[in-house]
Short mmCIF file of C-alpha atoms in Angstrom, two decimals:
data_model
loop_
_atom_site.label_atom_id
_atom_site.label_comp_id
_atom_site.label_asym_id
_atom_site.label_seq_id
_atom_site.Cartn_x
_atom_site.Cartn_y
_atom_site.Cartn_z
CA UNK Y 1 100.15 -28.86 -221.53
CA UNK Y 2 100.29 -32.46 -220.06
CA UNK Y 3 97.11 -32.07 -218.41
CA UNK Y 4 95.30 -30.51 -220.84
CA UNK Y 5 96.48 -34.01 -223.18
CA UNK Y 6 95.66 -35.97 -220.45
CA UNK Y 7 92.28 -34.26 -220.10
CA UNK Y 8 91.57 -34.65 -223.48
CA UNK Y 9 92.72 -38.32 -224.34
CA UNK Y 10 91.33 -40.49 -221.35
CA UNK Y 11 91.59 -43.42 -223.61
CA UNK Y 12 94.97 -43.47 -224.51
CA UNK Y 13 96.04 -42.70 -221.05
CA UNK Y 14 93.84 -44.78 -219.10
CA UNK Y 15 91.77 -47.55 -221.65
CA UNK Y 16 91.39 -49.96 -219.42
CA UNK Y 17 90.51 -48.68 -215.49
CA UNK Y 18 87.10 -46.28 -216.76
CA UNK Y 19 84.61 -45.60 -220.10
CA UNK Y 20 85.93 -43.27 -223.12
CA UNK Y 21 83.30 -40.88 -221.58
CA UNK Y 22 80.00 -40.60 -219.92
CA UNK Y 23 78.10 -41.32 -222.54
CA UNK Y 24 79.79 -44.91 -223.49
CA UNK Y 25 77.53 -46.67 -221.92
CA UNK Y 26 74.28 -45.78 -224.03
CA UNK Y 27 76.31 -47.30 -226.83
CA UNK Y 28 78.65 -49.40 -226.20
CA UNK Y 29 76.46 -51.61 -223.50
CA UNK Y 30 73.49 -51.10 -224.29
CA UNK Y 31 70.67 -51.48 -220.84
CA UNK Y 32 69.19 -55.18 -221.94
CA UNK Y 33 67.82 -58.12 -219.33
CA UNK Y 34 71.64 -59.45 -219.36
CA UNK Y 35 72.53 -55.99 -217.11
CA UNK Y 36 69.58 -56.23 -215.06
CA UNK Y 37 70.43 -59.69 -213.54
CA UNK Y 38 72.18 -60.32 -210.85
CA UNK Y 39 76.18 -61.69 -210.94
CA UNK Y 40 74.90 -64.76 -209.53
CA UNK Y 41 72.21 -65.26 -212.11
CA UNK Y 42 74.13 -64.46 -215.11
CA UNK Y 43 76.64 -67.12 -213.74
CA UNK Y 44 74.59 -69.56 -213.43
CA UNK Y 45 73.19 -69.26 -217.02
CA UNK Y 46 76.67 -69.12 -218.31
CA UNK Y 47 76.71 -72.93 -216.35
CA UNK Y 48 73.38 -74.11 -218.08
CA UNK Y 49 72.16 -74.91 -221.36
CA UNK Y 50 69.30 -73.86 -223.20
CA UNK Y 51 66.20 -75.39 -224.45
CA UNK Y 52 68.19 -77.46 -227.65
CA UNK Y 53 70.80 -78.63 -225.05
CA UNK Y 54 73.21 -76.49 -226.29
CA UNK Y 55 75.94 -75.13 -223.95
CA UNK Y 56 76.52 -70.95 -223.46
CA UNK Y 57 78.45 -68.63 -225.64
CA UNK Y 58 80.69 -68.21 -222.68
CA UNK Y 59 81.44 -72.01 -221.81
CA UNK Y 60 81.51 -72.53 -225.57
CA UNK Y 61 84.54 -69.62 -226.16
CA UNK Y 62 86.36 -71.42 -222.47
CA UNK Y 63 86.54 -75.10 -224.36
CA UNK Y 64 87.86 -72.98 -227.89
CA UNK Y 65 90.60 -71.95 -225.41
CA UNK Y 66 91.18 -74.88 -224.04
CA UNK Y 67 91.47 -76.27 -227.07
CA UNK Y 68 93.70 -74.05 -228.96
CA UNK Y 69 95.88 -74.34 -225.69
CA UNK Y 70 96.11 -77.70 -226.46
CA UNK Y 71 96.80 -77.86 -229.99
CA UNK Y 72 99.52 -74.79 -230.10
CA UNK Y 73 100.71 -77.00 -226.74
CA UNK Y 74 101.39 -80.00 -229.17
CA UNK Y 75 102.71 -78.47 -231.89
CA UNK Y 76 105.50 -76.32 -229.75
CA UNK Y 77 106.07 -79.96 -227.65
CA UNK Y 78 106.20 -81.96 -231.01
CA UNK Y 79 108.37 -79.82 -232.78
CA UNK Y 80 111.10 -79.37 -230.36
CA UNK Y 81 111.14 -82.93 -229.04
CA UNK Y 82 111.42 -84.20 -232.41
CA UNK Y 83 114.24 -81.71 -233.03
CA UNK Y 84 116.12 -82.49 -230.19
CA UNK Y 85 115.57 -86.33 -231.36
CA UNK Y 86 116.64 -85.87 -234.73
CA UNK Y 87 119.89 -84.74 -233.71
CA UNK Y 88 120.61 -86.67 -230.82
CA UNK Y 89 120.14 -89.69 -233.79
CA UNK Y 90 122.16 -88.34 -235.93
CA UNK Y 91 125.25 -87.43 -233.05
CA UNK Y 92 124.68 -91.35 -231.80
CA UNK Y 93 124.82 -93.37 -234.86
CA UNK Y 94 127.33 -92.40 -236.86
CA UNK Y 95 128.87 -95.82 -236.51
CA UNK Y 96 125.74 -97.56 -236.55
CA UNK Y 97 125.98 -99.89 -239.15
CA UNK Y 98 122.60 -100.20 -241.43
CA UNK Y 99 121.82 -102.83 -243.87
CA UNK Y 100 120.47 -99.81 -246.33
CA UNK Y 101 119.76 -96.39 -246.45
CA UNK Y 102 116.51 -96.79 -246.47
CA UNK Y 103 116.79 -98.81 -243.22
CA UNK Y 104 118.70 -96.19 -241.41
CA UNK Y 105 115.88 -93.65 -242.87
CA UNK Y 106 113.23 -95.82 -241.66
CA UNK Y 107 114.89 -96.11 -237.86
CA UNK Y 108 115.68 -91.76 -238.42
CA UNK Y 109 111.82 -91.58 -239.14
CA UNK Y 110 110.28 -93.64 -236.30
CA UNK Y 111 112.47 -92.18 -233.57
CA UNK Y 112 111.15 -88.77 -234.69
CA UNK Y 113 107.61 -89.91 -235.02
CA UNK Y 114 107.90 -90.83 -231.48
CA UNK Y 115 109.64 -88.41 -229.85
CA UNK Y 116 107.34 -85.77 -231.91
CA UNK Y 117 104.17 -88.13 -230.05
CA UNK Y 118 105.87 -87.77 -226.38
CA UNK Y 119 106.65 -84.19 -226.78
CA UNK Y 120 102.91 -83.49 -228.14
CA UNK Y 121 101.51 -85.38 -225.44
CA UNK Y 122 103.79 -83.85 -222.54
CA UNK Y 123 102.89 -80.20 -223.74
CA UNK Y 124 99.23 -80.74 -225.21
CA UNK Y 125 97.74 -81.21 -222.10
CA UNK Y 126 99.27 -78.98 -219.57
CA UNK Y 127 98.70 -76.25 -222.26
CA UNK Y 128 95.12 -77.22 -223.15
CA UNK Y 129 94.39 -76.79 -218.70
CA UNK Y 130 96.28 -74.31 -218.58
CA UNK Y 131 94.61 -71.94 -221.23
CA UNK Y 132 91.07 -73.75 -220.10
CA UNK Y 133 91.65 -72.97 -216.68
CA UNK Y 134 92.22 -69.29 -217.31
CA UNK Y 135 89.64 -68.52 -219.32
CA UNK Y 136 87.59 -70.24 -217.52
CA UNK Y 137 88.26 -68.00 -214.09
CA UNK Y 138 88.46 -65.14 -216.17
CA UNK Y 139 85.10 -65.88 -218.11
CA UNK Y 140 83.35 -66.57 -214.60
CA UNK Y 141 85.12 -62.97 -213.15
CA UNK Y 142 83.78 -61.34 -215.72
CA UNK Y 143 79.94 -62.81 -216.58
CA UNK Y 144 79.87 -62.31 -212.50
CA UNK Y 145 80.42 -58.43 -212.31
CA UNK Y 146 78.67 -57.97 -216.07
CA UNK Y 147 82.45 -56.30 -217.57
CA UNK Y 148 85.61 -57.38 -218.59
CA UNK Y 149 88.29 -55.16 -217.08
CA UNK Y 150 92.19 -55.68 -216.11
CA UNK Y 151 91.03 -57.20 -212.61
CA UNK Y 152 90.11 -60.63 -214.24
CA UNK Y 153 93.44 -61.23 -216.11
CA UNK Y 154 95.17 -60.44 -212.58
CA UNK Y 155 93.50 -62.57 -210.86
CA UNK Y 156 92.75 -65.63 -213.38
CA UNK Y 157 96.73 -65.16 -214.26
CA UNK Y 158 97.80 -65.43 -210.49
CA UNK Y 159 95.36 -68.46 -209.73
CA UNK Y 160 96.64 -70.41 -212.72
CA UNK Y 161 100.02 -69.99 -212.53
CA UNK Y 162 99.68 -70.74 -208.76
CA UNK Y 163 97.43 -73.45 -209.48
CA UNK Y 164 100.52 -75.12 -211.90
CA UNK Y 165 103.45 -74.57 -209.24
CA UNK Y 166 101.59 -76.44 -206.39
CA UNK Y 167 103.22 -79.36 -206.39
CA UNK Y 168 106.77 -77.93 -205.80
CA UNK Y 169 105.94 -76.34 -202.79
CA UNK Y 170 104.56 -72.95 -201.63
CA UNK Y 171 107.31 -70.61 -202.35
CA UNK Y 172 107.53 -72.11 -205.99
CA UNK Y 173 103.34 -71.37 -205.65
CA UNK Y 174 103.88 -67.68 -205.14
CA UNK Y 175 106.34 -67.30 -208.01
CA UNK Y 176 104.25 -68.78 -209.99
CA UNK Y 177 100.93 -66.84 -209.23
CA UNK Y 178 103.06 -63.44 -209.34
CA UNK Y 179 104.48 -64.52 -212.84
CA UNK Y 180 101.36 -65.79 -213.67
CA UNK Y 181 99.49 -62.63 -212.96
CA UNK Y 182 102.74 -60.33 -214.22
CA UNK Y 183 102.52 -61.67 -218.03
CA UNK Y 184 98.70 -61.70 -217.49
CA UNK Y 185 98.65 -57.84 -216.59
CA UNK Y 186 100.36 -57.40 -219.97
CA UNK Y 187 98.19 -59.40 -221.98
CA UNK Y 188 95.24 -57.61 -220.41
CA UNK Y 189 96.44 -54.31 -220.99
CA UNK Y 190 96.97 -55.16 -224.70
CA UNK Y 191 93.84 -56.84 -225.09
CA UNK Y 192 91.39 -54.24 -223.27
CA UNK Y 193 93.43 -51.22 -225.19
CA UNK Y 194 92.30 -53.16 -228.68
CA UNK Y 195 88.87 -53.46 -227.25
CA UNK Y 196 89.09 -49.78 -226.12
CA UNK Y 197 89.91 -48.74 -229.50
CA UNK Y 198 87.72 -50.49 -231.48
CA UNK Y 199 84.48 -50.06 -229.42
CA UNK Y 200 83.28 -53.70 -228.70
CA UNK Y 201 83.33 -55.52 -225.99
CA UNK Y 202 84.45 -59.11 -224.72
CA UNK Y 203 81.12 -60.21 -224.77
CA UNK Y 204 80.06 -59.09 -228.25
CA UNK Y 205 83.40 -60.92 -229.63
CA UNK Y 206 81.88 -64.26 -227.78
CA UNK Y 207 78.84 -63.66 -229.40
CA UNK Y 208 80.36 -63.18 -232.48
CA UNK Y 209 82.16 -66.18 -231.75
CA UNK Y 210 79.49 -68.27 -231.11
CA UNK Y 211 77.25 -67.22 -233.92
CA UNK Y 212 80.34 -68.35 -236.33
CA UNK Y 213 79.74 -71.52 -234.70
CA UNK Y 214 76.23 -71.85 -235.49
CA UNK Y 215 76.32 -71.06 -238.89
CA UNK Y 216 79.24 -73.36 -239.42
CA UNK Y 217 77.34 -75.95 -237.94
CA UNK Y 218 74.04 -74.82 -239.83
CA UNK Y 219 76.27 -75.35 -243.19
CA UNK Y 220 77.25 -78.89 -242.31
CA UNK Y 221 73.65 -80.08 -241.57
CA UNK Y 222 72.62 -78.91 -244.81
CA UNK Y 223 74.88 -80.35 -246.51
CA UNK Y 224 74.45 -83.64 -245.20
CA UNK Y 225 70.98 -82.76 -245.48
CA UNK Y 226 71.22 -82.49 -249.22
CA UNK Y 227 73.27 -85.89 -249.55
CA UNK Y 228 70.71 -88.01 -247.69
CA UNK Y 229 69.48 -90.19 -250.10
CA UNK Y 230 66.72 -91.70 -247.66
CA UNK Y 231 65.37 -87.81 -247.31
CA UNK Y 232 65.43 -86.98 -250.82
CA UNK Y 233 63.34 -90.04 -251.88
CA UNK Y 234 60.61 -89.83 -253.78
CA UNK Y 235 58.24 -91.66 -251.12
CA UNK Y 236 59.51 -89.36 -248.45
CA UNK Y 237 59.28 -86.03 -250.74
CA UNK Y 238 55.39 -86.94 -251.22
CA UNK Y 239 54.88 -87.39 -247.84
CA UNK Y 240 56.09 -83.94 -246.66
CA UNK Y 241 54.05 -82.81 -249.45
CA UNK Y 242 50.55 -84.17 -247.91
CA UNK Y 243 52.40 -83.26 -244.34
CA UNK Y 244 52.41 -79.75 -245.65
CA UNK Y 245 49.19 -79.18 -247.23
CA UNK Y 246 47.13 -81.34 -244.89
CA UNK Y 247 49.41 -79.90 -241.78
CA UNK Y 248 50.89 -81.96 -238.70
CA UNK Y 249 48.12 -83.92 -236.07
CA UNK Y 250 49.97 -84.80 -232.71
CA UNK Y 251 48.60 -88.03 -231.25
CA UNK Y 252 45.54 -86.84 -229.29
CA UNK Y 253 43.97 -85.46 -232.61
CA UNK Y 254 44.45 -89.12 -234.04
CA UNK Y 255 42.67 -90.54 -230.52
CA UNK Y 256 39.65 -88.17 -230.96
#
């Protein structure tokens, strides 16, 4: 009876190491010029940027991380360094004598304020290369062989958490690459079951993600588009009036 489940529900068993059947492939990854190129190619345009300077979906999704790395870095560092401040104020000056309240408010406050700025600082960035450095190796892993599977959370988990315990020595470097790729194995597995399930793939989320970004960015330019009073002008609107019915000359038509 076990083999005839585990016959019939390859995905549930084993999501992450093969394709929910022969057939996936047709629709899940559809055959495009992205497949055909080589892992060195595809790299190499995930490095570039196209013709309006912009950088790739993949690079762009590696900075998000980075970023988010950083931020949730500085909130967790702010939050319990300000904590830890706030009471270690409160235990110490007890027989402080203040000429007000508000005074000994004021002092409460600005020790807080700064202890929330170290810990936000201390955290931010080791977060922000942290999470930029391991999407960034796991990005490359994966844009290199054309999939995402469980090796690229391995291995980008056991660089980066290698890559952080370097400076205590090498025995603190292998606990930290075998932790590093341990919690990465789980995150994998949880993240490639989800994309198992739902039938996307890593790269159609960062396209997703990317197109978000466009449109976001599409809104904004609009809108300032709309405010500009120089473009709105009554001058300027008659002059992309003529420029439209008369059409554009580049330079050499004006020479001839």
């Amino acid at each position: 009876m076990l083999r005839t489940v585990v016959r019939l529900t390859p995905t549930f068993i084993f999501p992450i190491f093969e394709n929910r059947n022969e057939h996936d492939h047709d629709t899940l990854k559809p055959q495009n010029a992205e497949t055909e190129r080589s892992g060195i190619e595809r790299v190499k345009k995930m490095f570039s940027r196209n013709e309006y300077e912009e950088v790739s979906p993949e690079l762009h999704n590696v900075v998000q991380a980075a970023m988010c790395g950083a931020f949730f870095g500085a909130c967790m560092g702010g939050f319990a360094r300000s904590r830890d401040a706030y009471l270690y104020f409160i235990e110490n000056n007890q027989a402080t004598i203040f000429k007000s309240t508000m005074e000994a408010k004021k002092k409460l406050q600005d020790y807080v304020t700064v202890a929330f700025a170290k810990g936000a600082y201390r955290w931010g960035w080791r977060l922000g290369i942290f999470s930029g450095m391991f999407s960034l190796i796991a990005t490359t892993i994966s844009v290199y062989r054309g999939d995402t599977t469980l090796v690229e959370y391995i291995t980008a988990g056991a660089i980066t958490g290698g890559l952080y315990k370097a400076n205590l020595g090498l025995a603190a470097t292998f606990v930290g690459a075998g932790l590093g790729a341990a919690l990465s194995t789980i995150a994998g597995l949880a993240i490639l079951g989800l994309l198992k399930i739902t039938g996307v793939s890593m790269d159609d989320i960062r396209k997703a993600m990317y197109r978000i970004k466009e449109a976001r960015e599409d809104q904004f330019n609009q809108a300032v588009e709309k405010s500009a009073k120089i473009k709105n002008d009554d001058l300027t609107k008659h002059h992309d009036d003529l420029v439209a019915e008369k059409g554009e000359k580049n330079i050499e038509q004006l020479v001839e």
